[in-house]
XYZ file of C-alpha atoms in Angstrom:
482
model
C 22.469 167.270 -64.871
C 25.224 169.045 -66.806
C 26.067 167.403 -70.140
C 24.553 164.091 -69.064
C 25.236 160.869 -70.969
C 23.438 157.521 -70.814
C 25.189 154.235 -71.494
C 23.043 151.337 -72.648
C 24.888 148.820 -70.499
C 24.248 145.638 -72.488
C 24.200 144.218 -75.988
C 22.272 141.276 -77.408
C 25.103 138.748 -77.459
C 26.392 139.047 -73.896
C 27.445 135.641 -72.530
C 24.730 133.926 -70.431
C 27.069 133.588 -67.464
C 24.946 135.329 -64.835
C 27.825 137.692 -64.096
C 26.787 140.926 -65.793
C 25.538 142.669 -62.645
C 28.879 141.930 -61.012
C 30.743 143.356 -64.007
C 28.575 146.451 -63.800
C 29.219 146.885 -60.089
C 32.966 146.671 -60.636
C 32.713 149.146 -63.527
C 30.791 151.863 -61.677
C 33.764 154.076 -60.801
C 35.171 153.819 -64.322
C 31.813 154.803 -65.815
C 31.712 157.876 -63.596
C 35.298 158.782 -64.467
C 34.628 158.778 -68.227
C 31.528 160.951 -67.912
C 28.605 158.501 -67.823
C 25.817 159.977 -65.695
C 23.123 157.306 -66.209
C 22.905 153.695 -67.313
C 20.053 151.935 -69.080
C 20.035 148.356 -67.842
C 18.422 145.365 -69.581
C 15.165 143.868 -68.270
C 16.074 142.548 -64.848
C 13.219 140.065 -64.452
C 12.907 136.422 -65.439
C 12.368 135.716 -69.118
C 10.845 132.656 -70.748
C 14.303 131.258 -71.559
C 15.744 131.682 -68.086
C 19.474 132.393 -68.026
C 19.549 132.495 -71.838
C 16.905 135.212 -72.129
C 17.955 138.774 -73.020
C 14.837 139.877 -71.141
C 12.219 140.816 -73.712
C 10.395 137.462 -73.558
C 8.846 138.465 -70.253
C 7.731 135.691 -67.914
C 7.663 136.893 -64.282
C 8.287 140.547 -63.474
C 8.522 139.835 -59.728
C 11.436 137.430 -60.215
C 14.613 139.495 -60.376
C 16.793 136.398 -60.235
C 15.506 135.037 -56.934
C 13.335 131.998 -57.707
C 13.913 128.687 -59.467
C 11.847 129.307 -62.589
C 12.462 128.617 -66.266
C 15.442 126.420 -65.497
C 17.441 128.796 -63.314
C 17.404 131.041 -60.276
C 19.639 133.637 -61.907
C 18.650 135.670 -64.943
C 21.121 136.047 -67.790
C 22.643 138.936 -65.846
C 22.749 137.637 -62.283
C 20.721 137.370 -59.106
C 18.378 139.740 -57.304
C 21.043 140.471 -54.690
C 23.700 141.218 -57.309
C 21.341 143.515 -59.205
C 20.538 145.601 -56.144
C 24.216 145.749 -55.162
C 25.112 147.019 -58.647
C 22.428 149.719 -58.472
C 23.694 150.801 -55.053
C 27.267 150.993 -56.350
C 26.213 153.128 -59.309
C 24.406 155.484 -56.974
C 27.549 155.720 -54.855
C 29.243 157.330 -57.880
C 26.313 159.582 -58.740
C 25.070 157.508 -61.689
C 21.322 157.193 -62.261
C 19.794 153.837 -63.170
C 17.096 153.469 -65.835
C 15.211 150.164 -65.798
C 13.892 148.521 -68.974
C 10.093 148.234 -68.777
C 8.484 145.612 -71.051
C 4.695 145.445 -70.697
C 3.429 144.681 -74.199
C 3.859 140.912 -74.253
C 4.193 137.852 -72.032
C 5.929 134.663 -73.158
C 6.617 131.293 -71.548
C 3.161 130.581 -70.128
C 2.825 127.703 -67.674
C -0.277 126.284 -69.298
C -2.918 126.586 -71.983
C -6.585 127.537 -71.979
C -9.358 126.888 -74.471
C -10.437 130.286 -75.765
C -12.851 131.395 -78.460
C -11.082 133.599 -80.990
C -11.194 135.110 -84.459
C -8.233 134.828 -86.819
C -6.922 138.111 -88.258
C -4.795 138.724 -91.317
C -1.217 139.135 -90.000
C -0.606 141.787 -92.683
C -3.807 143.698 -91.857
C -5.031 143.154 -88.308
C -8.316 144.922 -89.096
C -9.242 142.200 -91.563
C -10.773 139.021 -90.135
C -10.042 135.786 -91.987
C -12.241 133.359 -90.022
C -15.331 133.133 -87.905
C -15.210 132.486 -84.179
C -13.421 129.228 -83.364
C -11.940 127.546 -80.326
C -8.159 127.602 -79.981
C -5.774 126.352 -77.322
C -3.812 129.409 -76.191
C -0.719 129.653 -74.003
C -2.128 132.211 -71.564
C -1.892 130.731 -68.051
C 0.914 132.191 -65.939
C 0.944 130.579 -62.479
C 4.496 131.439 -61.286
C 4.607 128.313 -59.130
C 8.314 128.722 -58.407
C 7.650 132.060 -56.730
C 4.708 130.659 -54.740
C 2.854 133.995 -54.285
C 5.897 135.839 -52.889
C 5.441 139.612 -53.361
C 2.152 139.105 -55.257
C -0.534 136.452 -55.648
C -1.772 137.832 -58.980
C -1.879 135.235 -61.748
C -2.440 135.814 -65.454
C -5.027 134.062 -67.607
C -6.571 134.666 -71.031
C -8.644 137.589 -69.766
C -5.418 139.563 -69.273
C -4.689 139.470 -73.001
C -6.140 140.559 -76.334
C -4.833 137.595 -78.275
C -1.959 135.322 -79.210
C -0.118 134.164 -82.316
C -0.315 130.375 -81.890
C -2.941 127.676 -81.552
C -1.502 124.705 -79.691
C -4.409 122.478 -80.742
C -3.755 122.809 -84.495
C -0.072 123.810 -84.209
C -0.957 126.839 -86.320
C 0.728 130.256 -86.249
C -1.415 133.280 -87.063
C -2.943 136.283 -85.257
C -5.847 135.274 -83.009
C -8.062 137.915 -81.366
C -10.031 136.605 -78.384
C -13.816 136.803 -78.469
C -15.068 139.894 -76.660
C -11.727 141.656 -77.036
C -10.531 144.293 -79.492
C -7.112 145.596 -80.436
C -6.417 148.987 -78.877
C -7.384 151.770 -81.258
C -4.792 154.378 -80.360
C -1.664 152.541 -81.491
C 0.583 152.759 -84.536
C -1.345 152.123 -87.767
C 1.284 149.933 -89.396
C -0.275 146.603 -90.478
C -3.678 148.253 -90.040
C -3.339 148.123 -86.261
C 0.018 147.361 -84.643
C -1.247 146.544 -81.155
C -0.160 142.921 -81.513
C 3.595 142.315 -81.604
C 4.371 138.914 -80.091
C 3.453 136.368 -77.435
C 0.346 136.942 -75.350
C -0.631 140.560 -76.022
C -1.439 142.561 -72.879
C -4.941 144.050 -72.545
C -4.393 147.378 -70.806
C -8.161 147.905 -70.509
C -8.596 144.806 -68.334
C -8.706 146.439 -64.926
C -7.186 143.637 -62.786
C -4.198 143.393 -65.132
C -3.838 147.169 -65.351
C -3.902 147.470 -61.556
C -1.252 144.755 -61.303
C 1.131 146.905 -63.377
C 0.621 149.829 -60.988
C 1.165 147.563 -57.985
C 4.272 146.054 -59.552
C 6.003 149.375 -60.249
C 5.463 150.451 -56.642
C 7.158 147.244 -55.515
C 9.924 147.476 -58.118
C 10.923 151.051 -57.294
C 10.957 150.244 -53.577
C 12.984 147.086 -54.179
C 15.597 148.296 -56.664
C 15.656 152.069 -56.010
C 15.799 152.926 -59.716
C 15.759 156.483 -61.082
C 13.925 156.168 -64.373
C 12.637 153.973 -67.154
C 13.382 152.923 -70.693
C 9.973 151.844 -71.973
C 9.795 149.155 -74.629
C 7.580 149.073 -77.737
C 5.380 152.086 -76.986
C 3.987 152.128 -80.551
C 2.214 148.833 -79.773
C 0.610 150.012 -76.510
C -2.389 152.342 -76.269
C -0.856 155.782 -76.378
C -2.619 157.075 -73.263
C -1.453 154.302 -70.926
C 2.022 155.496 -69.999
C 0.848 159.048 -69.396
C -1.348 157.606 -66.626
C 1.219 155.048 -65.431
C 4.065 157.567 -65.189
C 1.835 160.097 -63.445
C 0.926 157.421 -60.912
C 4.468 156.408 -59.981
C 5.745 159.978 -59.951
C 2.977 161.018 -57.588
C 3.251 157.851 -55.529
C 6.980 158.263 -54.849
C 7.136 162.070 -55.105
C 10.013 161.732 -57.574
C 10.407 162.975 -61.142
C 11.491 159.694 -62.722
C 13.096 160.157 -66.137
C 11.436 158.115 -68.885
C 12.302 157.431 -72.513
C 10.141 155.410 -74.857
C 11.076 153.247 -77.821
C 8.811 154.228 -80.736
C 10.511 152.527 -83.659
C 9.704 154.671 -86.679
C 11.668 156.850 -89.092
C 8.616 159.084 -89.415
C 9.094 162.178 -87.259
C 5.378 163.001 -87.433
C 4.521 159.719 -85.682
C 6.910 160.496 -82.847
C 5.540 164.019 -82.507
C 1.986 162.670 -82.486
C 2.863 160.263 -79.693
C 4.490 162.992 -77.594
C 1.390 165.124 -78.035
C -1.014 162.407 -76.967
C 1.027 161.470 -73.904
C 1.427 165.163 -72.960
C 5.222 164.912 -73.190
C 5.246 162.546 -70.218
C 8.388 160.923 -71.603
C 11.212 161.466 -74.055
C 11.646 159.278 -77.141
C 14.655 157.732 -78.827
C 15.535 159.652 -81.976
C 15.051 156.792 -84.435
C 14.991 159.136 -87.472
C 18.478 160.386 -86.523
C 19.765 156.810 -86.244
C 18.592 156.141 -89.783
C 20.259 159.342 -91.000
C 23.522 157.991 -89.572
C 22.878 154.623 -91.205
C 22.198 156.270 -94.567
C 25.284 158.463 -94.341
C 27.470 155.464 -93.550
C 26.084 153.312 -96.382
C 25.568 155.796 -99.234
C 29.172 155.927 -100.464
C 29.346 159.659 -99.910
C 26.152 160.373 -101.824
C 24.025 161.586 -98.932
C 23.508 165.340 -98.639
C 25.137 165.991 -95.273
C 23.567 169.445 -95.086
C 20.299 167.612 -94.411
C 21.743 165.269 -91.748
C 19.518 166.677 -89.010
C 16.425 167.316 -91.137
C 13.383 165.339 -90.034
C 14.958 164.269 -86.750
C 13.464 164.497 -83.279
C 16.473 166.334 -81.906
C 15.968 169.137 -84.438
C 12.260 169.548 -83.690
C 11.885 168.496 -80.024
C 15.417 168.800 -78.603
C 14.371 168.480 -74.955
C 12.507 165.226 -75.688
C 15.121 163.505 -77.878
C 17.401 160.751 -76.636
C 19.980 160.465 -79.398
C 21.780 157.227 -80.187
C 23.965 155.650 -82.854
C 23.365 151.962 -82.137
C 21.402 149.698 -79.808
C 20.705 146.019 -79.194
C 18.003 145.907 -81.883
C 20.112 147.463 -84.644
C 22.973 145.001 -84.158
C 23.932 142.516 -86.828
C 21.547 139.557 -86.828
C 18.632 141.332 -85.134
C 15.163 141.977 -86.545
C 15.756 145.730 -86.807
C 19.332 145.360 -88.049
C 20.555 148.713 -89.340
C 24.066 148.937 -87.939
C 25.881 152.165 -88.749
C 29.053 151.218 -90.613
C 32.156 151.402 -88.461
C 33.958 154.102 -90.459
C 31.167 156.607 -89.749
C 30.566 155.827 -86.081
C 33.097 158.378 -84.728
C 31.338 161.107 -86.731
C 27.888 159.949 -85.596
C 28.950 159.916 -81.958
C 30.433 163.402 -82.360
C 26.975 164.587 -83.461
C 25.234 163.040 -80.447
C 27.853 163.932 -77.826
C 29.190 167.346 -78.813
C 26.072 169.271 -79.751
C 23.886 171.232 -77.365
C 20.607 169.470 -78.151
C 19.459 166.023 -77.095
C 20.326 163.551 -74.344
C 22.908 161.145 -75.808
C 23.037 157.400 -75.217
C 26.122 155.395 -76.106
C 26.001 151.662 -76.783
C 27.797 149.026 -74.693
C 28.672 147.074 -77.841
C 30.407 150.086 -79.374
C 32.353 150.766 -76.196
C 33.295 147.265 -75.053
C 32.890 145.394 -78.344
C 30.782 142.435 -79.398
C 33.247 139.531 -79.394
C 30.786 136.959 -80.733
C 30.338 139.074 -83.872
C 33.922 140.320 -84.150
C 32.916 143.958 -84.000
C 35.726 146.363 -83.228
C 35.103 148.436 -80.132
C 35.367 152.217 -80.230
C 36.541 152.667 -76.655
C 39.416 155.040 -77.443
C 37.446 157.480 -79.600
C 34.426 157.308 -77.273
C 36.623 158.063 -74.268
C 37.907 161.132 -76.120
C 34.444 162.294 -77.177
C 33.069 161.717 -73.679
C 35.929 163.771 -72.238
C 35.194 166.533 -74.737
C 31.524 166.548 -73.743
C 32.426 166.669 -70.076
C 35.200 169.282 -70.314
C 34.808 171.326 -73.519
C 31.283 171.242 -74.988
C 29.848 174.434 -73.518
C 28.600 177.786 -74.713
C 26.591 179.032 -77.666
C 26.381 176.794 -80.707
C 26.890 177.933 -84.294
C 25.852 175.556 -87.070
C 27.389 175.171 -90.521
C 25.260 172.534 -92.213
C 25.794 174.263 -95.540
C 27.617 171.797 -97.792
C 26.819 168.470 -99.467
C 29.832 166.747 -97.871
C 31.533 168.844 -95.187
C 29.408 170.116 -92.286
C 30.182 171.314 -88.815
C 29.446 173.440 -85.783
C 31.196 175.319 -83.022
C 30.614 175.724 -79.320
C 31.950 179.064 -78.085
C 32.673 178.098 -74.491
C 31.588 180.223 -71.558
C 32.904 182.056 -68.502
C 31.685 179.373 -66.123
C 33.870 176.713 -67.746
C 37.363 178.065 -68.319
C 39.183 176.849 -71.435
C 36.038 175.484 -73.061
C 34.800 175.690 -76.629
C 35.347 173.499 -79.660
C 34.866 173.269 -83.408
C 33.696 170.089 -85.116
C 33.835 169.133 -88.795
C 32.591 165.865 -90.283
C 32.395 164.582 -93.832
C 31.015 161.440 -95.444
C 33.315 161.757 -98.464
C 35.951 164.319 -99.411
C 37.642 166.406 -96.772
C 37.884 170.168 -96.862
C 37.991 173.382 -94.863
C 35.302 175.621 -93.466
C 35.478 179.086 -91.949
C 33.458 179.036 -88.733
C 32.800 181.517 -85.948
C 33.886 180.320 -82.506
C 33.710 183.615 -80.629
C 35.786 186.764 -80.133
C 36.791 185.450 -76.720
C 39.170 183.151 -78.606
C 40.767 185.798 -80.844
C 44.485 185.086 -81.290
C 44.237 181.666 -79.649
C 45.482 178.463 -81.230
C 43.308 175.376 -81.762
C 44.350 171.850 -82.695
C 42.537 168.700 -83.808
C 42.478 166.552 -80.681
C 41.234 163.549 -82.682
C 44.552 163.602 -84.526
C 43.256 163.461 -88.095
C 44.685 166.893 -89.037
C 48.235 167.955 -88.119
C 48.094 171.720 -88.620
C 46.886 174.233 -86.044
C 44.334 177.029 -86.465
C 44.719 180.577 -85.132
C 41.459 182.412 -84.479
C 41.261 185.842 -86.113
C 40.288 189.068 -84.336
C 36.628 188.641 -85.358
C 36.454 185.198 -83.743
C 36.646 183.083 -86.904
C 38.912 180.170 -87.736
C 39.445 178.130 -90.915
C 39.091 174.541 -89.724
C 39.914 171.379 -91.638
C 38.676 167.790 -91.879
C 40.246 164.854 -93.732
C 38.426 162.519 -96.116
C 35.663 160.437 -94.516
C 36.433 161.456 -90.957
C 35.760 163.802 -88.050
C 37.971 166.467 -86.522
C 37.392 168.208 -83.198
C 39.380 171.377 -82.636
C 40.072 172.600 -79.085
C 42.338 175.155 -77.429
C 45.999 174.240 -77.349
C 47.798 174.262 -74.001
C 44.727 175.225 -71.974
């Protein structure tokens, strides 16, 4: 789709009022109007903490807010009926829906089992620190509140590699079940980063693996979703989602979009993952997020000419989902790395106004995070979204050639009349830069639609203009009176 934009339509601190799906439904037309073409929704199934669960403590994937489990019928976001109604309303306005898929861990088991296990060093999961011992593991998932509706598959210890808690001794550690092994083809952090939390899913256990194929068939039929945001792929055997995505695409004869979360600054790790999964999915550009974070926090001492170096969008532009912020980078979260507010307009200009990448904007940046007093960026995001929708077309010319002031132009094209723009950003002192925007604009006047620079720029006969940016800001120059 032309100049598509995803909105991550949630943030960590949303109120647990069970009304989020209704808010989304009522917001569908507005989202379409501002240029949102897809939404990434939070996990829609019942978490271990019921209505208070953001969704990543997965309990029952067949309970989309329909059964009295974990203290509530509704999830944090609403009921099954409200979820489906919201999806239908989004589709009415041509907006795709990407569902959050969390397979790595299960939490909130209904009961324990006695299991023989070996304790591993939490800092090096390849190093055993005990012999085989019996532990009491929370691994029995009976889903009694659902009473076999949709599926009669139950989970027990055989569905998992291990856990991080022994109920018998009240001891927290990393316990690998006897006869099991951590998946080999995962991220090598901590020796082997298969285990993350809760009861760790064994994707080699055929009954469990088949249940995940059965579930996605049911889920797509039930909710009519268009794609997937896949959680924690660095912790799951790298080959699994290649097979899983191939299955559902062939089963439904649809090319579902998919983007994985591989949380690493190391571009080589992301490229390795894409290679192993045969480019079956895109990945979030985590290295780019950290470039934004560094630029915002370095007091003007980052070399802006290297802003895009080592990023996924610069090396694999068709597989990069670019973002500034998400629910994990928010203040108070385990991966906290929030881009400082002063730099966010510049960061969003990079993701939204360049040719490469598939941008995702964050609900918390658009609507605010009241519980943490974060200022929303609705006005500037509305402007940047409009620019992406109406002006960001044509050939791109880059000017990442200065320590502080960098920029690019989009020349516009014949298909989109009145298009083209010039962007300058700086993390410190302002300045000017002569940039080529195309002979088609010779003699035309451009102005800074962000409003940070008052003067206008007239394009010379060779298609160049001398554009300006103020200290620590962004300017976007577009045609005046067109």
